[in-house]
Amino acid sequence: MNDKGYMTSDSEEKEEKQEENVTTAIQQLGQTNIPQMAQDSNIHCLTIVGQIEGHIQLPPQNKTTKYEHVIPQIVAIEQNPNIEGLLVLLNTVGGDVEAGLAIAEMLASLSKPTVSVVLGGGHSIGVPIAVSCDYSFIVETATMTIHPIRLTGLVIGVPQTFEYLDKMQERVVRFVTKHSNISEEKFKELMFSKGNLTRDIGTNVVGLDAVKYGLIDEVGGVSQAMKKLQELIEFKKGKEGKMLQ
Amino acid sequence: MILYTTMPQELIFQTASAEYAKQQLVYYDSIPLLVRETETKEYEIVRNLSTNPQHFLQAKYSPGMRILPPR
């Protein structure tokens, strides 16, 4: 009798524990377990979200993408033979010019096929990152703000500072025109146009328009991007096969 | 003190340096995770920084889960 009593309390305890596990999962994540896939992914996914953080550390309440996190990841992706392609998801307001250009240059010089998707927004220094990939997509509702480089939005008083910023801007313009189909004239026209942004110069380019200007290759979401990436991977494999023969 | 401005307070006041120390990057099962230390000396996952999409399908690496600090 004693034994039996022990058994029941034990199994009850187990049941209770299991239930508890489920409830903590729901409390902590707002979700339950998702079935796991066994094999490793040959496509990795890099998310550029929030602000692009550079030399100055932003307070922790800001959502940021730190270049010291992203750059080693890109190196690891380049080096890992199991990774065949990279999908870059962008939803950024922009941020540090040098950090943004650093990430863009890293992506542009990656030997593996890369595809970017702009979701929500790919503003400011997010533009070079979006165009740095081999092929770029933008969802229909996403926007990209193209505007001149500035420090605080105040008027720049010193000619030397202006020259320095102008050179910095020139780097962005050159990178974007080199990696996309947009012409320098068009990009600068969008950058310096008036009346599009409230009390500011620049243009807010929406999905279809970004494709029309040649900035982005195609309108599409994740399925189109994955298909394109697979295509690029197959193409690269085919080319390598030929070179060996 | 009343500040007559529409500017958000974090733009006016400097963040306390202790705020920066609250979040840190750790490698857990060789996955880079951005974590925050809780009162119970555990780490709560704030963000999963991995580029491997498979890591996001495992509940134990998702934001909100707690991990024990490395010894």
mmCIF file of C-alpha atoms in Angstrom:
data_model
loop_
_atom_site.group_PDB
_atom_site.id
_atom_site.type_symbol
_atom_site.label_atom_id
_atom_site.label_comp_id
_atom_site.label_asym_id
_atom_site.label_seq_id
_atom_site.Cartn_x
_atom_site.Cartn_y
_atom_site.Cartn_z
ATOM 1 C CA MET A 1 0.000 0.000 0.000
ATOM 2 C CA ASN A 2 2.822 2.242 0.910
ATOM 3 C CA ASP A 3 4.539 1.348 -2.325
ATOM 4 C CA LYS A 4 1.502 2.112 -4.378
ATOM 5 C CA GLY A 5 1.069 5.455 -2.710
ATOM 6 C CA TYR A 6 4.654 6.313 -3.494
ATOM 7 C CA MET A 7 4.243 5.393 -7.156
ATOM 8 C CA THR A 8 1.214 7.542 -7.712
ATOM 9 C CA SER A 9 2.740 10.576 -6.098
ATOM 10 C CA ASP A 10 5.831 10.101 -8.253
ATOM 11 C CA SER A 11 3.943 9.984 -11.512
ATOM 12 C CA GLU A 12 1.800 12.892 -10.441
ATOM 13 C CA GLU A 13 4.910 14.865 -9.752
ATOM 14 C CA LYS A 14 6.214 14.082 -13.206
ATOM 15 C CA GLU A 15 3.029 15.235 -14.839
ATOM 16 C CA GLU A 16 3.105 18.420 -12.826
ATOM 17 C CA LYS A 17 6.670 19.073 -13.846
ATOM 18 C CA GLN A 18 5.898 18.594 -17.505
ATOM 19 C CA GLU A 19 2.994 20.981 -17.295
ATOM 20 C CA GLU A 20 5.207 23.462 -15.518
ATOM 21 C CA ASN A 21 7.778 23.239 -18.296
ATOM 22 C CA VAL A 22 5.185 24.102 -20.892
ATOM 23 C CA THR A 23 3.880 27.030 -18.875
ATOM 24 C CA THR A 24 7.336 28.496 -18.302
ATOM 25 C CA ALA A 25 8.025 28.225 -22.005
ATOM 26 C CA ILE A 26 4.845 30.098 -22.766
ATOM 27 C CA GLN A 27 5.540 32.722 -20.111
ATOM 28 C CA GLN A 28 9.078 33.315 -21.223
ATOM 29 C CA LEU A 29 8.759 33.187 -24.975
ATOM 30 C CA GLY A 30 5.115 33.402 -25.850
ATOM 31 C CA GLN A 31 5.639 30.283 -27.896
ATOM 32 C CA THR A 32 6.019 26.528 -27.620
ATOM 33 C CA ASN A 33 8.672 24.300 -29.146
ATOM 34 C CA ILE A 34 9.102 24.097 -32.885
ATOM 35 C CA PRO A 35 10.196 20.798 -34.407
ATOM 36 C CA GLN A 36 13.912 20.794 -35.081
ATOM 37 C CA MET A 37 15.590 20.035 -38.335
ATOM 38 C CA ALA A 38 18.481 17.643 -38.160
ATOM 39 C CA GLN A 39 20.845 18.822 -40.870
ATOM 40 C CA ASP A 40 22.926 21.975 -40.856
ATOM 41 C CA SER A 41 21.853 24.825 -43.108
ATOM 42 C CA ASN A 42 23.942 25.587 -46.194
ATOM 43 C CA ILE A 43 22.478 29.082 -46.300
ATOM 44 C CA HIS A 44 23.148 31.486 -43.492
ATOM 45 C CA CYS A 45 21.105 34.542 -42.717
ATOM 46 C CA LEU A 46 22.473 37.892 -41.554
ATOM 47 C CA THR A 47 20.020 40.381 -40.099
ATOM 48 C CA ILE A 48 20.873 44.073 -40.152
ATOM 49 C CA VAL A 49 18.307 45.620 -37.834
ATOM 50 C CA GLY A 50 17.894 48.830 -35.869
ATOM 51 C CA GLN A 51 20.738 51.297 -35.954
ATOM 52 C CA ILE A 52 24.109 50.477 -37.394
ATOM 53 C CA GLU A 53 26.460 51.077 -34.521
ATOM 54 C CA GLY A 54 29.972 52.311 -35.169
ATOM 55 C CA HIS A 55 32.591 53.993 -33.049
ATOM 56 C CA ILE A 56 30.192 55.268 -30.422
ATOM 57 C CA GLN A 57 28.353 52.735 -28.289
ATOM 58 C CA LEU A 58 24.656 53.479 -28.090
ATOM 59 C CA PRO A 59 22.704 53.029 -24.839
ATOM 60 C CA PRO A 60 21.328 49.483 -24.476
ATOM 61 C CA GLN A 61 17.699 50.514 -25.022
ATOM 62 C CA ASN A 62 18.562 51.072 -28.701
ATOM 63 C CA LYS A 63 18.282 48.154 -31.060
ATOM 64 C CA THR A 64 21.579 48.070 -32.891
ATOM 65 C CA THR A 65 23.658 46.067 -35.300
ATOM 66 C CA LYS A 66 27.249 46.245 -34.147
ATOM 67 C CA TYR A 67 29.949 45.942 -36.781
ATOM 68 C CA GLU A 68 32.287 44.135 -34.398
ATOM 69 C CA HIS A 69 29.625 41.396 -34.263
ATOM 70 C CA VAL A 70 28.841 41.299 -37.961
ATOM 71 C CA ILE A 71 32.331 41.431 -39.463
ATOM 72 C CA PRO A 72 33.675 38.280 -37.720
ATOM 73 C CA GLN A 73 30.472 36.494 -38.727
ATOM 74 C CA ILE A 74 31.099 37.391 -42.369
ATOM 75 C CA VAL A 75 34.679 36.112 -42.013
ATOM 76 C CA ALA A 76 33.359 32.860 -40.521
ATOM 77 C CA ILE A 77 30.876 32.490 -43.376
ATOM 78 C CA GLU A 78 33.620 33.024 -45.953
ATOM 79 C CA GLN A 79 35.816 30.461 -44.236
ATOM 80 C CA ASN A 80 33.249 27.710 -43.475
ATOM 81 C CA PRO A 81 33.078 25.300 -46.441
ATOM 82 C CA ASN A 82 29.598 24.055 -45.415
ATOM 83 C CA ILE A 83 28.066 27.468 -45.986
ATOM 84 C CA GLU A 84 27.247 28.022 -49.638
ATOM 85 C CA GLY A 85 25.264 31.223 -49.600
ATOM 86 C CA LEU A 86 24.248 34.203 -47.487
ATOM 87 C CA LEU A 87 20.884 35.895 -47.197
ATOM 88 C CA VAL A 88 20.982 39.437 -45.819
ATOM 89 C CA LEU A 89 17.798 40.794 -44.272
ATOM 90 C CA LEU A 90 17.661 44.554 -43.801
ATOM 91 C CA ASN A 91 15.367 46.623 -41.659
ATOM 92 C CA THR A 92 17.516 49.522 -40.602
ATOM 93 C CA VAL A 93 17.275 53.247 -40.076
ATOM 94 C CA GLY A 94 20.927 53.706 -40.953
ATOM 95 C CA GLY A 95 23.623 54.888 -38.591
ATOM 96 C CA ASP A 96 27.388 55.151 -38.648
ATOM 97 C CA VAL A 97 28.710 55.744 -42.169
ATOM 98 C CA GLU A 98 32.057 54.060 -41.674
ATOM 99 C CA ALA A 99 30.564 51.016 -39.938
ATOM 100 C CA GLY A 100 27.906 50.715 -42.654
ATOM 101 C CA LEU A 101 30.467 50.975 -45.432
ATOM 102 C CA ALA A 102 32.663 48.421 -43.643
ATOM 103 C CA ILE A 103 29.813 45.890 -43.602
ATOM 104 C CA ALA A 104 28.932 46.698 -47.221
ATOM 105 C CA GLU A 105 32.517 46.196 -48.384
ATOM 106 C CA MET A 106 32.765 42.910 -46.484
ATOM 107 C CA LEU A 107 29.590 41.650 -48.163
ATOM 108 C CA ALA A 108 30.681 42.861 -51.595
ATOM 109 C CA SER A 109 34.017 41.055 -51.319
ATOM 110 C CA LEU A 110 32.507 37.771 -50.073
ATOM 111 C CA SER A 111 33.250 34.996 -52.549
ATOM 112 C CA LYS A 112 29.981 33.150 -51.815
ATOM 113 C CA PRO A 113 26.679 34.122 -53.437
ATOM 114 C CA THR A 114 24.798 36.792 -51.477
ATOM 115 C CA VAL A 115 21.219 38.017 -51.792
ATOM 116 C CA SER A 116 19.700 40.894 -49.835
ATOM 117 C CA VAL A 117 16.077 41.598 -48.969
ATOM 118 C CA VAL A 118 14.964 45.025 -47.780
ATOM 119 C CA LEU A 119 12.013 44.688 -45.417
ATOM 120 C CA GLY A 120 10.322 47.668 -43.833
ATOM 121 C CA GLY A 121 13.178 50.079 -44.341
ATOM 122 C CA GLY A 122 16.723 50.200 -45.615
ATOM 123 C CA HIS A 123 17.465 53.834 -45.026
ATOM 124 C CA SER A 124 20.551 55.990 -45.259
ATOM 125 C CA ILE A 125 23.690 53.820 -44.910
ATOM 126 C CA GLY A 126 21.421 50.761 -45.312
ATOM 127 C CA VAL A 127 21.383 51.578 -49.051
ATOM 128 C CA PRO A 128 25.043 50.587 -49.694
ATOM 129 C CA ILE A 129 24.525 47.410 -47.646
ATOM 130 C CA ALA A 130 21.464 46.467 -49.704
ATOM 131 C CA VAL A 131 23.245 46.978 -53.031
ATOM 132 C CA SER A 132 26.484 45.303 -51.907
ATOM 133 C CA CYS A 133 25.007 41.816 -52.410
ATOM 134 C CA ASP A 134 25.105 39.919 -55.711
ATOM 135 C CA TYR A 135 21.359 40.320 -56.110
ATOM 136 C CA SER A 136 18.991 42.567 -54.190
ATOM 137 C CA PHE A 137 15.293 42.368 -53.454
ATOM 138 C CA ILE A 138 12.916 44.825 -51.881
ATOM 139 C CA VAL A 139 9.413 44.056 -50.638
ATOM 140 C CA GLU A 140 6.694 46.229 -52.104
ATOM 141 C CA THR A 141 6.022 48.159 -48.916
ATOM 142 C CA ALA A 142 9.634 48.791 -47.930
ATOM 143 C CA THR A 143 11.232 52.207 -48.284
ATOM 144 C CA MET A 144 14.751 53.491 -48.632
ATOM 145 C CA THR A 145 15.715 57.040 -47.716
ATOM 146 C CA ILE A 146 18.513 58.517 -49.771
ATOM 147 C CA HIS A 147 19.964 61.685 -48.285
ATOM 148 C CA PRO A 148 23.259 63.528 -48.001
ATOM 149 C CA ILE A 149 25.746 62.747 -45.231
ATOM 150 C CA ARG A 150 25.402 64.906 -42.156
ATOM 151 C CA LEU A 151 26.542 65.044 -38.587
ATOM 152 C CA THR A 152 23.689 66.553 -36.644
ATOM 153 C CA GLY A 153 21.438 68.052 -39.270
ATOM 154 C CA LEU A 154 22.763 71.499 -38.432
ATOM 155 C CA VAL A 155 24.329 73.839 -40.956
ATOM 156 C CA ILE A 156 27.999 73.096 -41.497
ATOM 157 C CA GLY A 157 30.011 76.270 -41.075
ATOM 158 C CA VAL A 158 33.595 75.362 -41.850
ATOM 159 C CA PRO A 159 34.681 74.683 -45.449
ATOM 160 C CA GLN A 160 37.156 72.010 -44.325
ATOM 161 C CA THR A 161 34.432 70.076 -42.540
ATOM 162 C CA PHE A 162 32.313 70.371 -45.610
ATOM 163 C CA GLU A 163 35.076 69.008 -47.781
ATOM 164 C CA TYR A 164 35.609 66.095 -45.405
ATOM 165 C CA LEU A 165 31.922 65.231 -45.432
ATOM 166 C CA ASP A 166 31.780 65.669 -49.183
ATOM 167 C CA LYS A 167 34.558 63.123 -49.600
ATOM 168 C CA MET A 168 32.760 60.736 -47.246
ATOM 169 C CA GLN A 169 29.611 61.185 -49.279
ATOM 170 C CA GLU A 170 31.519 60.576 -52.473
ATOM 171 C CA ARG A 171 32.551 57.170 -51.116
ATOM 172 C CA VAL A 172 28.921 56.240 -50.526
ATOM 173 C CA VAL A 173 27.864 57.451 -53.968
ATOM 174 C CA ARG A 174 30.694 55.572 -55.667
ATOM 175 C CA PHE A 175 29.938 52.355 -53.778
ATOM 176 C CA VAL A 176 26.231 52.448 -54.576
ATOM 177 C CA THR A 177 26.683 53.267 -58.269
ATOM 178 C CA LYS A 178 29.365 50.595 -58.607
ATOM 179 C CA HIS A 179 27.225 47.858 -57.073
ATOM 180 C CA SER A 180 23.830 48.698 -58.575
ATOM 181 C CA ASN A 181 22.367 49.816 -61.873
ATOM 182 C CA ILE A 182 21.583 53.343 -60.753
ATOM 183 C CA SER A 183 23.522 56.155 -62.434
ATOM 184 C CA GLU A 184 25.474 58.686 -60.432
ATOM 185 C CA GLU A 185 23.329 61.532 -61.768
ATOM 186 C CA LYS A 186 20.090 59.826 -60.743
ATOM 187 C CA PHE A 187 21.379 58.879 -57.305
ATOM 188 C CA LYS A 188 22.587 62.410 -56.641
ATOM 189 C CA GLU A 189 19.333 63.818 -57.965
ATOM 190 C CA LEU A 190 17.402 61.685 -55.455
ATOM 191 C CA MET A 191 19.854 62.596 -52.729
ATOM 192 C CA PHE A 192 19.527 66.329 -53.175
ATOM 193 C CA SER A 193 15.905 66.642 -54.203
ATOM 194 C CA LYS A 194 13.712 68.961 -52.200
ATOM 195 C CA GLY A 195 10.127 68.648 -51.056
ATOM 196 C CA ASN A 196 10.060 64.882 -50.581
ATOM 197 C CA LEU A 197 11.133 64.764 -46.973
ATOM 198 C CA THR A 198 9.646 67.207 -44.524
ATOM 199 C CA ARG A 199 12.106 70.037 -43.893
ATOM 200 C CA ASP A 200 14.984 68.015 -45.301
ATOM 201 C CA ILE A 201 16.601 67.186 -48.599
ATOM 202 C CA GLY A 202 16.632 63.693 -50.031
ATOM 203 C CA THR A 203 14.114 61.168 -51.308
ATOM 204 C CA ASN A 204 12.162 58.385 -49.726
ATOM 205 C CA VAL A 205 12.109 55.649 -52.364
ATOM 206 C CA VAL A 206 9.366 53.011 -52.067
ATOM 207 C CA GLY A 207 9.727 49.366 -53.217
ATOM 208 C CA LEU A 208 8.779 49.561 -56.887
ATOM 209 C CA ASP A 209 10.500 52.926 -57.405
ATOM 210 C CA ALA A 210 13.778 51.551 -56.042
ATOM 211 C CA VAL A 211 13.647 48.903 -58.768
ATOM 212 C CA LYS A 212 12.628 51.461 -61.395
ATOM 213 C CA TYR A 213 15.654 53.650 -60.577
ATOM 214 C CA GLY A 214 17.935 50.626 -60.847
ATOM 215 C CA LEU A 215 18.964 50.785 -57.209
ATOM 216 C CA ILE A 216 17.518 47.371 -56.375
ATOM 217 C CA ASP A 217 17.268 44.440 -58.805
ATOM 218 C CA GLU A 218 13.772 43.141 -58.133
ATOM 219 C CA VAL A 219 10.647 43.404 -56.017
ATOM 220 C CA GLY A 220 10.178 40.263 -53.948
ATOM 221 C CA GLY A 221 10.196 38.642 -50.553
ATOM 222 C CA VAL A 222 11.875 35.715 -48.888
ATOM 223 C CA SER A 223 10.767 32.974 -51.314
ATOM 224 C CA GLN A 224 12.086 34.833 -54.363
ATOM 225 C CA ALA A 225 15.290 35.633 -52.507
ATOM 226 C CA MET A 226 15.863 31.997 -51.508
ATOM 227 C CA LYS A 227 15.158 30.827 -55.053
ATOM 228 C CA LYS A 228 17.638 33.342 -56.450
ATOM 229 C CA LEU A 229 20.241 32.338 -53.887
ATOM 230 C CA GLN A 230 19.862 28.652 -54.795
ATOM 231 C CA GLU A 231 20.190 29.631 -58.465
ATOM 232 C CA LEU A 232 23.397 31.575 -57.773
ATOM 233 C CA ILE A 233 24.799 28.678 -55.734
ATOM 234 C CA GLU A 234 24.046 26.232 -58.566
ATOM 235 C CA PHE A 235 25.589 28.623 -61.091
ATOM 236 C CA LYS A 236 28.742 28.965 -58.993
ATOM 237 C CA LYS A 237 28.992 25.197 -58.605
ATOM 238 C CA GLY A 238 28.625 24.722 -62.352
ATOM 239 C CA LYS A 239 31.332 27.262 -63.062
ATOM 240 C CA GLU A 240 33.716 25.654 -60.589
ATOM 241 C CA GLY A 241 33.049 22.252 -62.133
ATOM 242 C CA LYS A 242 33.948 23.563 -65.571
ATOM 243 C CA MET A 243 37.128 25.184 -64.323
ATOM 244 C CA LEU A 244 38.315 21.867 -62.928
ATOM 245 C CA GLN A 245 37.895 20.173 -66.303
ATOM 246 C CA MET B 1 13.309 70.480 -13.272
ATOM 247 C CA ILE B 2 11.060 70.933 -16.244
ATOM 248 C CA LEU B 3 12.493 70.783 -19.722
ATOM 249 C CA TYR B 4 10.285 72.500 -22.264
ATOM 250 C CA THR B 5 11.149 70.353 -25.239
ATOM 251 C CA THR B 6 9.732 67.581 -27.375
ATOM 252 C CA MET B 7 13.166 65.915 -27.467
ATOM 253 C CA PRO B 8 13.225 62.472 -25.855
ATOM 254 C CA GLN B 9 14.989 62.381 -22.508
ATOM 255 C CA GLU B 10 17.638 59.919 -23.627
ATOM 256 C CA LEU B 11 18.865 62.518 -26.138
ATOM 257 C CA ILE B 12 19.258 65.116 -23.401
ATOM 258 C CA PHE B 13 20.650 63.093 -20.508
ATOM 259 C CA GLN B 14 23.675 60.897 -20.758
ATOM 260 C CA THR B 15 23.068 57.231 -20.028
ATOM 261 C CA ALA B 16 24.611 55.978 -16.802
ATOM 262 C CA SER B 17 27.662 53.851 -17.511
ATOM 263 C CA ALA B 18 26.142 51.053 -15.401
ATOM 264 C CA GLU B 19 23.451 50.678 -18.080
ATOM 265 C CA TYR B 20 26.054 49.644 -20.634
ATOM 266 C CA ALA B 21 27.355 46.863 -18.387
ATOM 267 C CA LYS B 22 23.950 45.202 -18.154
ATOM 268 C CA GLN B 23 24.123 43.634 -21.594
ATOM 269 C CA GLN B 24 26.957 41.550 -22.895
ATOM 270 C CA LEU B 25 27.898 39.138 -25.619
ATOM 271 C CA VAL B 26 28.502 35.524 -24.626
ATOM 272 C CA TYR B 27 29.138 32.362 -26.582
ATOM 273 C CA TYR B 28 26.859 29.565 -25.408
ATOM 274 C CA ASP B 29 27.195 26.218 -27.205
ATOM 275 C CA SER B 30 29.370 28.276 -29.585
ATOM 276 C CA ILE B 31 26.384 30.430 -30.484
ATOM 277 C CA PRO B 32 26.826 34.181 -30.026
ATOM 278 C CA LEU B 33 24.088 35.502 -27.749
ATOM 279 C CA LEU B 34 23.398 38.966 -26.412
ATOM 280 C CA VAL B 35 22.448 38.477 -22.776
ATOM 281 C CA ARG B 36 21.298 40.486 -19.777
ATOM 282 C CA GLU B 37 22.122 39.521 -16.226
ATOM 283 C CA THR B 38 19.072 38.998 -14.040
ATOM 284 C CA GLU B 39 18.720 39.495 -10.281
ATOM 285 C CA THR B 40 19.093 35.749 -9.781
ATOM 286 C CA LYS B 41 22.562 35.815 -11.404
ATOM 287 C CA GLU B 42 21.347 34.040 -14.485
ATOM 288 C CA TYR B 43 21.642 35.318 -18.018
ATOM 289 C CA GLU B 44 18.496 36.097 -19.928
ATOM 290 C CA ILE B 45 18.856 35.960 -23.700
ATOM 291 C CA VAL B 46 18.092 39.311 -25.295
ATOM 292 C CA ARG B 47 19.069 38.499 -28.864
ATOM 293 C CA ASN B 48 20.422 35.553 -30.776
ATOM 294 C CA LEU B 49 23.207 36.900 -32.975
ATOM 295 C CA SER B 50 23.877 33.692 -34.890
ATOM 296 C CA THR B 51 23.682 33.677 -38.675
ATOM 297 C CA ASN B 52 22.677 30.002 -38.773
ATOM 298 C CA PRO B 53 18.888 29.899 -39.224
ATOM 299 C CA GLN B 54 18.746 26.477 -37.537
ATOM 300 C CA HIS B 55 19.753 28.071 -34.236
ATOM 301 C CA PHE B 56 16.559 30.063 -34.254
ATOM 302 C CA LEU B 57 14.416 26.941 -34.385
ATOM 303 C CA GLN B 58 15.655 25.707 -31.026
ATOM 304 C CA ALA B 59 13.641 27.070 -28.144
ATOM 305 C CA LYS B 60 16.551 27.073 -25.720
ATOM 306 C CA TYR B 61 18.341 29.779 -27.700
ATOM 307 C CA SER B 62 15.353 32.036 -28.177
ATOM 308 C CA PRO B 63 14.993 35.434 -26.481
ATOM 309 C CA GLY B 64 13.616 35.257 -22.950
ATOM 310 C CA MET B 65 15.219 31.934 -22.104
ATOM 311 C CA ARG B 66 17.650 31.848 -19.206
ATOM 312 C CA ILE B 67 21.066 30.312 -19.302
ATOM 313 C CA LEU B 68 23.534 29.801 -16.499
ATOM 314 C CA PRO B 69 26.617 32.025 -16.592
ATOM 315 C CA PRO B 70 29.786 30.333 -17.795
ATOM 316 C CA ARG B 71 32.106 29.185 -15.016
#
